[in-house]
Tab-separated table of C-alpha atoms in Angstrom:
chain	number	residue	atom	x	y	z
M	922	MET	CA	113.299	-65.935	-123.264
M	923	MET	CA	112.930	-68.813	-121.843
M	924	ARG	CA	114.404	-71.937	-121.801
M	925	VAL	CA	114.017	-75.819	-122.442
M	926	THR	CA	113.550	-77.779	-119.118
M	927	ARG	CA	112.787	-81.202	-120.449
M	928	ILE	CA	110.640	-83.116	-123.737
M	929	VAL	CA	109.105	-86.304	-123.217
M	930	ASP	CA	107.494	-87.845	-126.650
M	931	GLU	CA	103.945	-88.575	-125.231
M	932	GLY	CA	102.444	-90.403	-128.779
M	933	GLN	CA	102.960	-90.675	-132.581
M	934	ASP	CA	104.452	-87.086	-133.594
M	935	ILE	CA	104.161	-86.009	-130.762
M	936	ARG	CA	106.306	-83.801	-127.774
M	937	SER	CA	105.945	-82.500	-124.982
M	938	PHE	CA	107.796	-79.455	-123.923
M	939	GLU	CA	108.679	-78.086	-120.555
M	940	LEU	CA	109.948	-74.160	-120.838
M	941	ALA	CA	111.537	-72.358	-117.278
M	942	ALA	CA	112.541	-68.735	-117.545
M	943	GLU	CA	115.928	-68.253	-117.902
M	944	CYS	CA	115.245	-65.333	-114.391
M	945	GLY	CA	112.731	-65.437	-111.929
M	946	SER	CA	109.296	-66.842	-112.857
M	947	VAL	CA	106.818	-67.429	-115.348
M	948	PRO	CA	103.757	-64.498	-116.105
M	949	PRO	CA	100.739	-67.661	-114.827
M	950	PHE	CA	98.033	-68.549	-116.615
M	951	THR	CA	93.767	-69.561	-116.551
M	952	ALA	CA	93.882	-72.611	-117.965
M	953	GLY	CA	93.076	-72.944	-121.862
M	954	ALA	CA	94.981	-70.119	-122.586
M	955	HIS	CA	98.569	-70.420	-125.421
M	956	ILE	CA	101.725	-69.310	-126.360
M	957	ASP	CA	103.684	-67.509	-129.318
M	958	LEU	CA	106.108	-69.540	-128.827
M	959	HIS	CA	109.332	-67.467	-131.123
M	960	LEU	CA	110.436	-69.877	-133.489
M	961	SER	CA	113.053	-67.956	-135.736
M	962	PRO	CA	112.622	-64.523	-137.651
M	963	GLY	CA	109.435	-64.367	-138.925
M	964	LEU	CA	108.086	-68.006	-137.927
M	965	VAL	CA	105.364	-67.682	-134.534
M	966	ARG	CA	103.481	-69.400	-133.761
M	967	GLN	CA	100.965	-70.310	-131.102
M	968	TYR	CA	99.730	-73.705	-129.029
M	969	SER	CA	98.072	-74.389	-125.986
M	970	LEU	CA	99.666	-74.512	-122.458
M	971	CYS	CA	98.400	-78.165	-121.078
M	972	ASN	CA	99.471	-77.660	-117.735
M	973	GLY	CA	97.885	-76.775	-114.925
M	974	PRO	CA	97.564	-73.486	-113.663
M	975	GLU	CA	98.275	-74.661	-110.473
M	976	GLN	CA	102.156	-75.756	-111.873
M	977	THR	CA	102.963	-71.708	-111.824
M	978	GLY	CA	106.979	-72.820	-112.103
M	979	THR	CA	106.732	-73.472	-115.860
M	980	TYR	CA	104.542	-73.752	-118.905
M	981	THR	CA	104.198	-77.142	-120.770
M	982	ILE	CA	103.206	-77.962	-124.359
M	983	ALA	CA	102.512	-80.259	-126.333
M	984	VAL	CA	103.575	-80.230	-130.025
M	985	LYS	CA	102.025	-82.679	-132.947
M	986	ARG	CA	104.930	-83.037	-136.205
M	987	GLU	CA	102.557	-82.538	-139.314
M	988	ALA	CA	102.730	-84.250	-142.520
M	989	GLN	CA	101.606	-81.220	-144.626
M	990	SER	CA	102.899	-77.835	-141.049
M	991	ARG	CA	103.530	-74.238	-142.302
M	992	GLY	CA	106.593	-74.452	-140.554
M	993	GLY	CA	106.088	-74.365	-136.876
M	994	SER	CA	105.850	-78.136	-135.932
M	995	SER	CA	108.888	-78.956	-138.120
M	996	ALA	CA	110.439	-76.712	-136.729
M	997	VAL	CA	109.949	-77.428	-132.634
M	998	HIS	CA	110.659	-80.951	-133.679
M	999	ASP	CA	113.772	-80.814	-135.389
M	1000	ARG	CA	115.291	-77.622	-133.568
M	1001	LEU	CA	114.337	-77.401	-130.069
M	1002	LYS	CA	116.484	-79.221	-127.405
M	1003	LEU	CA	117.068	-79.582	-124.041
M	1004	GLY	CA	118.511	-76.329	-122.694
M	1005	ASP	CA	117.735	-74.136	-125.589
M	1006	PRO	CA	116.807	-70.472	-124.722
M	1007	ILE	CA	113.426	-69.393	-127.187
M	1008	GLY	CA	111.830	-66.836	-127.792
M	1009	VAL	CA	108.197	-66.711	-125.766
M	1010	THR	CA	105.305	-63.530	-124.982
M	1011	GLY	CA	101.614	-64.166	-123.427
M	1012	PRO	CA	100.030	-65.929	-121.976
M	1013	ARG	CA	96.796	-64.988	-123.543
M	1014	ASN	CA	93.364	-66.766	-122.802
M	1015	ASN	CA	90.830	-66.264	-126.405
M	1016	PHE	CA	89.101	-70.388	-124.806
M	1017	PRO	CA	88.309	-70.136	-121.222
M	1018	ILE	CA	86.508	-71.628	-118.593
M	1019	ALA	CA	83.324	-70.014	-118.061
M	1020	ALA	CA	82.598	-68.401	-114.990
M	1021	ASP	CA	78.874	-69.620	-114.281
M	1022	ALA	CA	79.017	-73.099	-115.448
M	1023	ARG	CA	78.377	-75.558	-112.865
M	1024	GLU	CA	79.409	-78.383	-115.349
M	1025	HIS	CA	82.306	-78.635	-118.192
M	1026	LEU	CA	82.102	-80.798	-120.682
M	1027	LEU	CA	85.383	-81.225	-122.600
M	1028	LEU	CA	85.201	-82.658	-126.152
M	1029	ALA	CA	89.152	-83.682	-127.280
M	1030	GLY	CA	89.747	-84.589	-131.360
M	1031	GLY	CA	93.263	-85.011	-131.417
M	1032	ILE	CA	96.123	-83.357	-130.934
M	1033	GLY	CA	92.879	-80.471	-129.523
M	1034	VAL	CA	94.135	-82.263	-126.058
M	1035	THR	CA	96.304	-79.618	-125.151
M	1036	PRO	CA	94.090	-76.746	-123.962
M	1037	LEU	CA	91.364	-79.175	-122.711
M	1038	LEU	CA	93.990	-81.141	-120.332
M	1039	SER	CA	94.507	-77.961	-119.390
M	1040	MET	CA	91.611	-77.389	-118.154
M	1041	ALA	CA	90.883	-80.681	-116.738
M	1042	ARG	CA	93.332	-80.392	-114.957
M	1043	HIS	CA	92.578	-77.460	-112.926
M	1044	LEU	CA	88.656	-78.498	-112.715
M	1045	ARG	CA	89.607	-81.183	-110.820
M	1046	ALA	CA	92.195	-79.220	-108.416
M	1047	ARG	CA	88.945	-76.483	-107.685
M	1048	GLY	CA	86.728	-80.098	-107.783
M	1049	GLU	CA	84.279	-78.832	-110.163
M	1050	PRO	CA	82.205	-81.884	-111.950
M	1051	PHE	CA	83.480	-82.104	-115.386
M	1052	ARG	CA	84.381	-84.888	-118.156
M	1053	LEU	CA	86.378	-84.582	-120.609
M	1054	GLU	CA	85.602	-87.170	-124.023
M	1055	TYR	CA	88.980	-87.650	-125.776
M	1056	PHE	CA	89.269	-89.070	-129.867
M	1057	THR	CA	91.932	-90.314	-131.983
M	1058	ARG	CA	93.185	-92.919	-134.022
M	1059	SER	CA	94.425	-95.331	-132.061
M	1060	ARG	CA	96.408	-95.486	-128.653
M	1061	GLU	CA	99.145	-94.800	-130.303
M	1062	HIS	CA	98.253	-91.618	-131.561
M	1063	THR	CA	96.705	-90.683	-127.546
M	1064	ALA	CA	98.519	-87.410	-126.390
M	1065	PHE	CA	99.114	-88.198	-122.686
M	1066	VAL	CA	97.705	-90.933	-123.068
M	1067	ASP	CA	99.344	-92.985	-119.471
M	1068	LEU	CA	98.702	-89.771	-117.582
M	1069	LEU	CA	94.754	-89.718	-118.620
M	1070	SER	CA	94.750	-93.793	-117.394
M	1071	GLY	CA	96.665	-94.336	-115.004
M	1072	SER	CA	96.074	-90.579	-113.301
M	1073	GLU	CA	93.713	-89.196	-110.279
M	1074	LEU	CA	92.171	-87.926	-113.676
M	1075	ALA	CA	91.703	-91.028	-114.437
M	1076	PRO	CA	88.062	-91.015	-113.559
M	1077	HIS	CA	87.339	-88.177	-115.052
M	1078	VAL	CA	87.967	-89.447	-118.618
M	1079	SER	CA	86.924	-91.418	-121.542
M	1080	LEU	CA	89.247	-92.388	-124.477
M	1081	HIS	CA	87.883	-92.963	-127.564
M	1082	HIS	CA	89.712	-95.047	-130.769
M	1083	GLY	CA	89.075	-94.992	-134.087
M	1084	LEU	CA	85.442	-94.377	-134.292
M	1085	GLU	CA	84.515	-94.769	-137.505
M	1086	ALA	CA	82.453	-90.739	-139.114
M	1087	ALA	CA	78.979	-92.867	-138.589
M	1088	GLU	CA	79.613	-94.061	-135.434
M	1089	MET	CA	80.803	-90.443	-133.998
M	1090	THR	CA	78.302	-89.250	-135.364
M	1091	ALA	CA	75.983	-90.620	-133.384
M	1092	TYR	CA	78.232	-90.473	-129.809
M	1093	MET	CA	77.520	-87.251	-130.087
M	1094	ALA	CA	74.250	-86.683	-131.460
M	1095	GLU	CA	73.849	-89.304	-127.831
M	1096	ARG	CA	76.902	-87.284	-125.526
M	1097	LEU	CA	74.204	-83.666	-127.134
M	1098	ALA	CA	71.157	-84.590	-127.015
M	1099	ARG	CA	70.492	-83.768	-123.463
M	1100	ARG	CA	71.703	-80.205	-121.657
M	1101	PRO	CA	72.836	-80.781	-117.866
M	1102	ASP	CA	71.442	-78.049	-115.400
M	1103	GLY	CA	74.769	-75.395	-116.176
M	1104	GLY	CA	76.490	-76.825	-118.766
M	1105	HIS	CA	78.501	-75.590	-120.459
M	1106	VAL	CA	80.103	-77.969	-124.191
M	1107	TYR	CA	84.480	-76.176	-124.425
M	1108	ALA	CA	86.157	-78.567	-127.958
M	1109	CYS	CA	88.663	-78.265	-129.425
M	1110	GLY	CA	90.238	-80.500	-132.139
M	1111	PRO	CA	90.285	-80.479	-136.175
M	1112	ARG	CA	87.913	-79.564	-138.935
M	1113	PRO	CA	85.678	-82.560	-139.159
M	1114	PHE	CA	85.809	-82.875	-135.444
M	1115	MET	CA	84.156	-78.809	-134.666
M	1116	GLN	CA	81.568	-79.566	-137.271
M	1117	LEU	CA	80.176	-82.494	-136.040
M	1118	VAL	CA	80.427	-81.163	-131.812
M	1119	GLN	CA	78.719	-77.445	-133.413
M	1120	GLU	CA	75.541	-79.144	-135.094
M	1121	GLN	CA	74.703	-81.313	-132.854
M	1122	ALA	CA	75.501	-79.310	-129.783
M	1123	ALA	CA	73.188	-77.442	-131.502
M	1124	GLN	CA	70.596	-78.552	-130.632
M	1125	SER	CA	69.982	-78.941	-126.770
M	1126	TYR	CA	73.317	-76.044	-125.496
M	1127	PRO	CA	72.750	-72.007	-126.520
M	1128	ALA	CA	75.465	-70.371	-128.450
M	1129	ASP	CA	76.930	-69.045	-125.697
M	1130	ALA	CA	78.132	-72.812	-123.331
M	1131	VAL	CA	79.568	-73.860	-126.842
M	1132	HIS	CA	83.024	-72.865	-126.361
M	1133	LEU	CA	85.478	-73.445	-129.354
M	1134	GLU	CA	89.404	-73.733	-129.613
M	1135	HIS	CA	89.994	-73.673	-133.872
M	1136	PHE	CA	93.508	-74.804	-134.796
M	1137	GLN	CA	92.178	-74.636	-138.319
M	1138	ALA	CA	91.268	-72.613	-141.460
M	1139	ASP	CA	87.720	-73.564	-142.227
M	1140	PRO	CA	88.523	-72.652	-146.544
M	1141	ALA	CA	84.288	-72.760	-146.693
M	1142	LEU	CA	85.573	-69.013	-145.434
M	1143	GLU	CA	87.271	-68.531	-148.446
M	1144	THR	CA	84.826	-69.431	-151.087
M	1145	GLY	CA	83.354	-66.432	-151.334
M	1146	PRO	CA	84.027	-63.678	-154.257
M	1147	ARG	CA	87.461	-61.068	-153.617
M	1148	GLU	CA	86.647	-58.102	-154.576
M	1149	ARG	CA	88.785	-54.816	-154.212
M	1150	PHE	CA	87.567	-52.307	-151.536
M	1151	THR	CA	88.512	-49.392	-149.548
M	1152	ILE	CA	90.127	-48.996	-146.101
M	1153	ARG	CA	90.164	-45.567	-144.852
M	1154	LEU	CA	92.050	-44.986	-141.302
M	1155	ALA	CA	89.678	-43.675	-138.496
M	1156	ARG	CA	92.954	-41.490	-136.875
M	1157	SER	CA	94.738	-40.223	-139.686
M	1158	GLY	CA	91.988	-40.629	-142.642
M	1159	VAL	CA	94.399	-41.840	-145.028
M	1160	GLU	CA	93.046	-43.623	-147.520
M	1161	MET	CA	94.307	-47.355	-149.196
M	1162	GLU	CA	93.152	-50.074	-152.272
M	1163	VAL	CA	93.214	-53.556	-151.231
M	1164	CYS	CA	92.920	-55.352	-154.401
M	1165	GLU	CA	91.703	-58.926	-154.733
M	1166	ASN	CA	94.835	-60.885	-153.886
M	1167	GLN	CA	95.997	-58.817	-151.278
M	1168	SER	CA	94.398	-58.511	-147.396
M	1169	ILE	CA	94.128	-55.576	-145.684
M	1170	VAL	CA	97.793	-57.006	-143.357
M	1171	ASP	CA	99.571	-56.774	-146.881
M	1172	VAL	CA	97.982	-53.692	-148.012
M	1173	LEU	CA	98.441	-51.787	-144.212
M	1174	THR	CA	101.596	-53.443	-144.126
M	1175	ARG	CA	103.802	-51.975	-147.538
M	1176	HIS	CA	102.133	-48.405	-146.397
M	1177	GLY	CA	103.716	-48.728	-143.284
M	1178	VAL	CA	100.916	-49.214	-140.306
M	1179	ARG	CA	101.757	-51.631	-137.769
M	1180	VAL	CA	99.240	-54.599	-137.552
M	1181	ASP	CA	100.784	-57.200	-134.699
M	1182	VAL	CA	99.095	-61.234	-136.181
M	1183	MET	CA	100.272	-64.402	-135.756
M	1184	CYS	CA	97.888	-67.244	-137.924
M	1185	GLU	CA	98.295	-64.973	-140.485
M	1186	GLN	CA	94.033	-67.609	-141.011
M	1187	GLY	CA	91.544	-65.781	-138.330
M	1188	ILE	CA	92.139	-68.582	-135.512
M	1189	CYS	CA	94.560	-66.238	-132.798
M	1190	GLY	CA	93.005	-63.400	-132.645
M	1191	THR	CA	95.978	-61.829	-132.741
M	1192	CYS	CA	95.557	-59.188	-135.643
M	1193	LEU	CA	91.746	-58.329	-134.247
M	1194	THR	CA	90.828	-54.591	-135.444
M	1195	GLY	CA	87.842	-52.179	-134.031
M	1196	VAL	CA	85.322	-51.205	-137.882
M	1197	CYS	CA	83.906	-46.998	-137.094
M	1198	ASP	CA	81.650	-47.037	-140.429
M	1199	GLY	CA	81.340	-50.533	-143.295
M	1200	VAL	CA	80.180	-53.989	-143.148
M	1201	PRO	CA	83.054	-56.672	-142.861
M	1202	ASP	CA	83.305	-59.767	-143.912
M	1203	HIS	CA	83.477	-61.836	-141.528
M	1204	ARG	CA	85.903	-64.979	-143.005
M	1205	ASP	CA	88.082	-66.259	-139.953
M	1206	THR	CA	87.119	-68.425	-137.303
M	1207	PHE	CA	87.202	-66.318	-134.141
M	1208	LEU	CA	84.656	-64.718	-133.393
M	1209	THR	CA	81.012	-65.746	-132.408
M	1210	ASP	CA	78.022	-65.205	-134.942
M	1211	LYS	CA	76.791	-62.816	-132.347
M	1212	GLU	CA	80.538	-60.658	-132.269
M	1213	ARG	CA	79.769	-60.917	-136.622
M	1214	ALA	CA	76.997	-59.863	-136.339
M	1215	ALA	CA	77.509	-56.289	-134.548
M	1216	ASN	CA	79.934	-55.935	-137.464
M	1217	ASP	CA	82.051	-53.890	-134.693
M	1218	LYS	CA	85.141	-55.608	-134.858
M	1219	MET	CA	87.260	-57.379	-136.959
M	1220	LEU	CA	90.237	-59.727	-138.090
M	1221	LEU	CA	92.445	-58.305	-141.013
M	1222	CYS	CA	94.573	-60.864	-141.912
M	1223	CYS	CA	91.886	-62.539	-143.855
M	1224	SER	CA	88.245	-61.004	-143.270
M	1225	ARG	CA	87.660	-58.447	-146.561
M	1226	ALA	CA	84.726	-55.759	-146.416
M	1227	ARG	CA	81.510	-56.298	-147.969
M	1228	SER	CA	81.200	-52.290	-148.740
M	1229	PRO	CA	83.168	-50.708	-150.880
M	1230	VAL	CA	84.904	-48.473	-147.601
M	1231	LEU	CA	85.775	-49.726	-144.078
M	1232	VAL	CA	86.708	-47.266	-141.922
M	1233	LEU	CA	89.546	-49.430	-138.846
M	1234	ASP	CA	89.535	-48.028	-135.447
M	1235	LEU	CA	93.834	-47.090	-137.038
């Protein structure tokens, strides 16, 4: 259990929350990590840490109130008050800084700046070369704008406000046209932003030098057919049928098989499970193309099967 020790309005509809342990110290974390906030029974959401790992006494998250909130952002903004206790698990890191990178380009869209701010703070503390390019609708919609434009981070930061789609495409094409020696790209932001970065980076950067953190599921991944299939649990041999309108998690839960699930969109990786036999139909944004091609693991909350039977490492 942790407690809210500071709340700051960081931009339009954006609020940061500092969390401290009720007793003892907080577990250490690495730049790019996130925590799970237990907002109420059955409502758990993941938020990236935006303070640097060198700041060891607290966690800081920033949350944008979303108009189409699934309950998380509105709960944080409306219910979480100074001094409140809050359940926290983690931290976990699915978006780490590449150990072999010699130069780091951080590309942030909107509230996607949060994990990249943690990276920027860490890279500056280590004296490693980096650049943070931050794209927002306006200065008012820019989180941590005073910090980014007026602190020791400012020489490493470029702020871009209100670019039209064509301007954004042209800028990214030029920015990503040449890969510096040992350069790696990290990006987090809304879906169109991520697609643009991925497309442009592919022209010059190898896949293992492009690191993406999604916070929205890609609806295109849900457009495939939803056929009925069977799952078999490798450890017990029990078989279960998954109907067209069910997820694997739905079926497992109904049969009393516990699977840890958080985002239910194939983003966070919590329900990642090994595949012993069969061919998954990957519908997540968590695995890399190489990991999908291996077909030896899958996200149970959203992915399905291309083969009649899937044998899961459960």
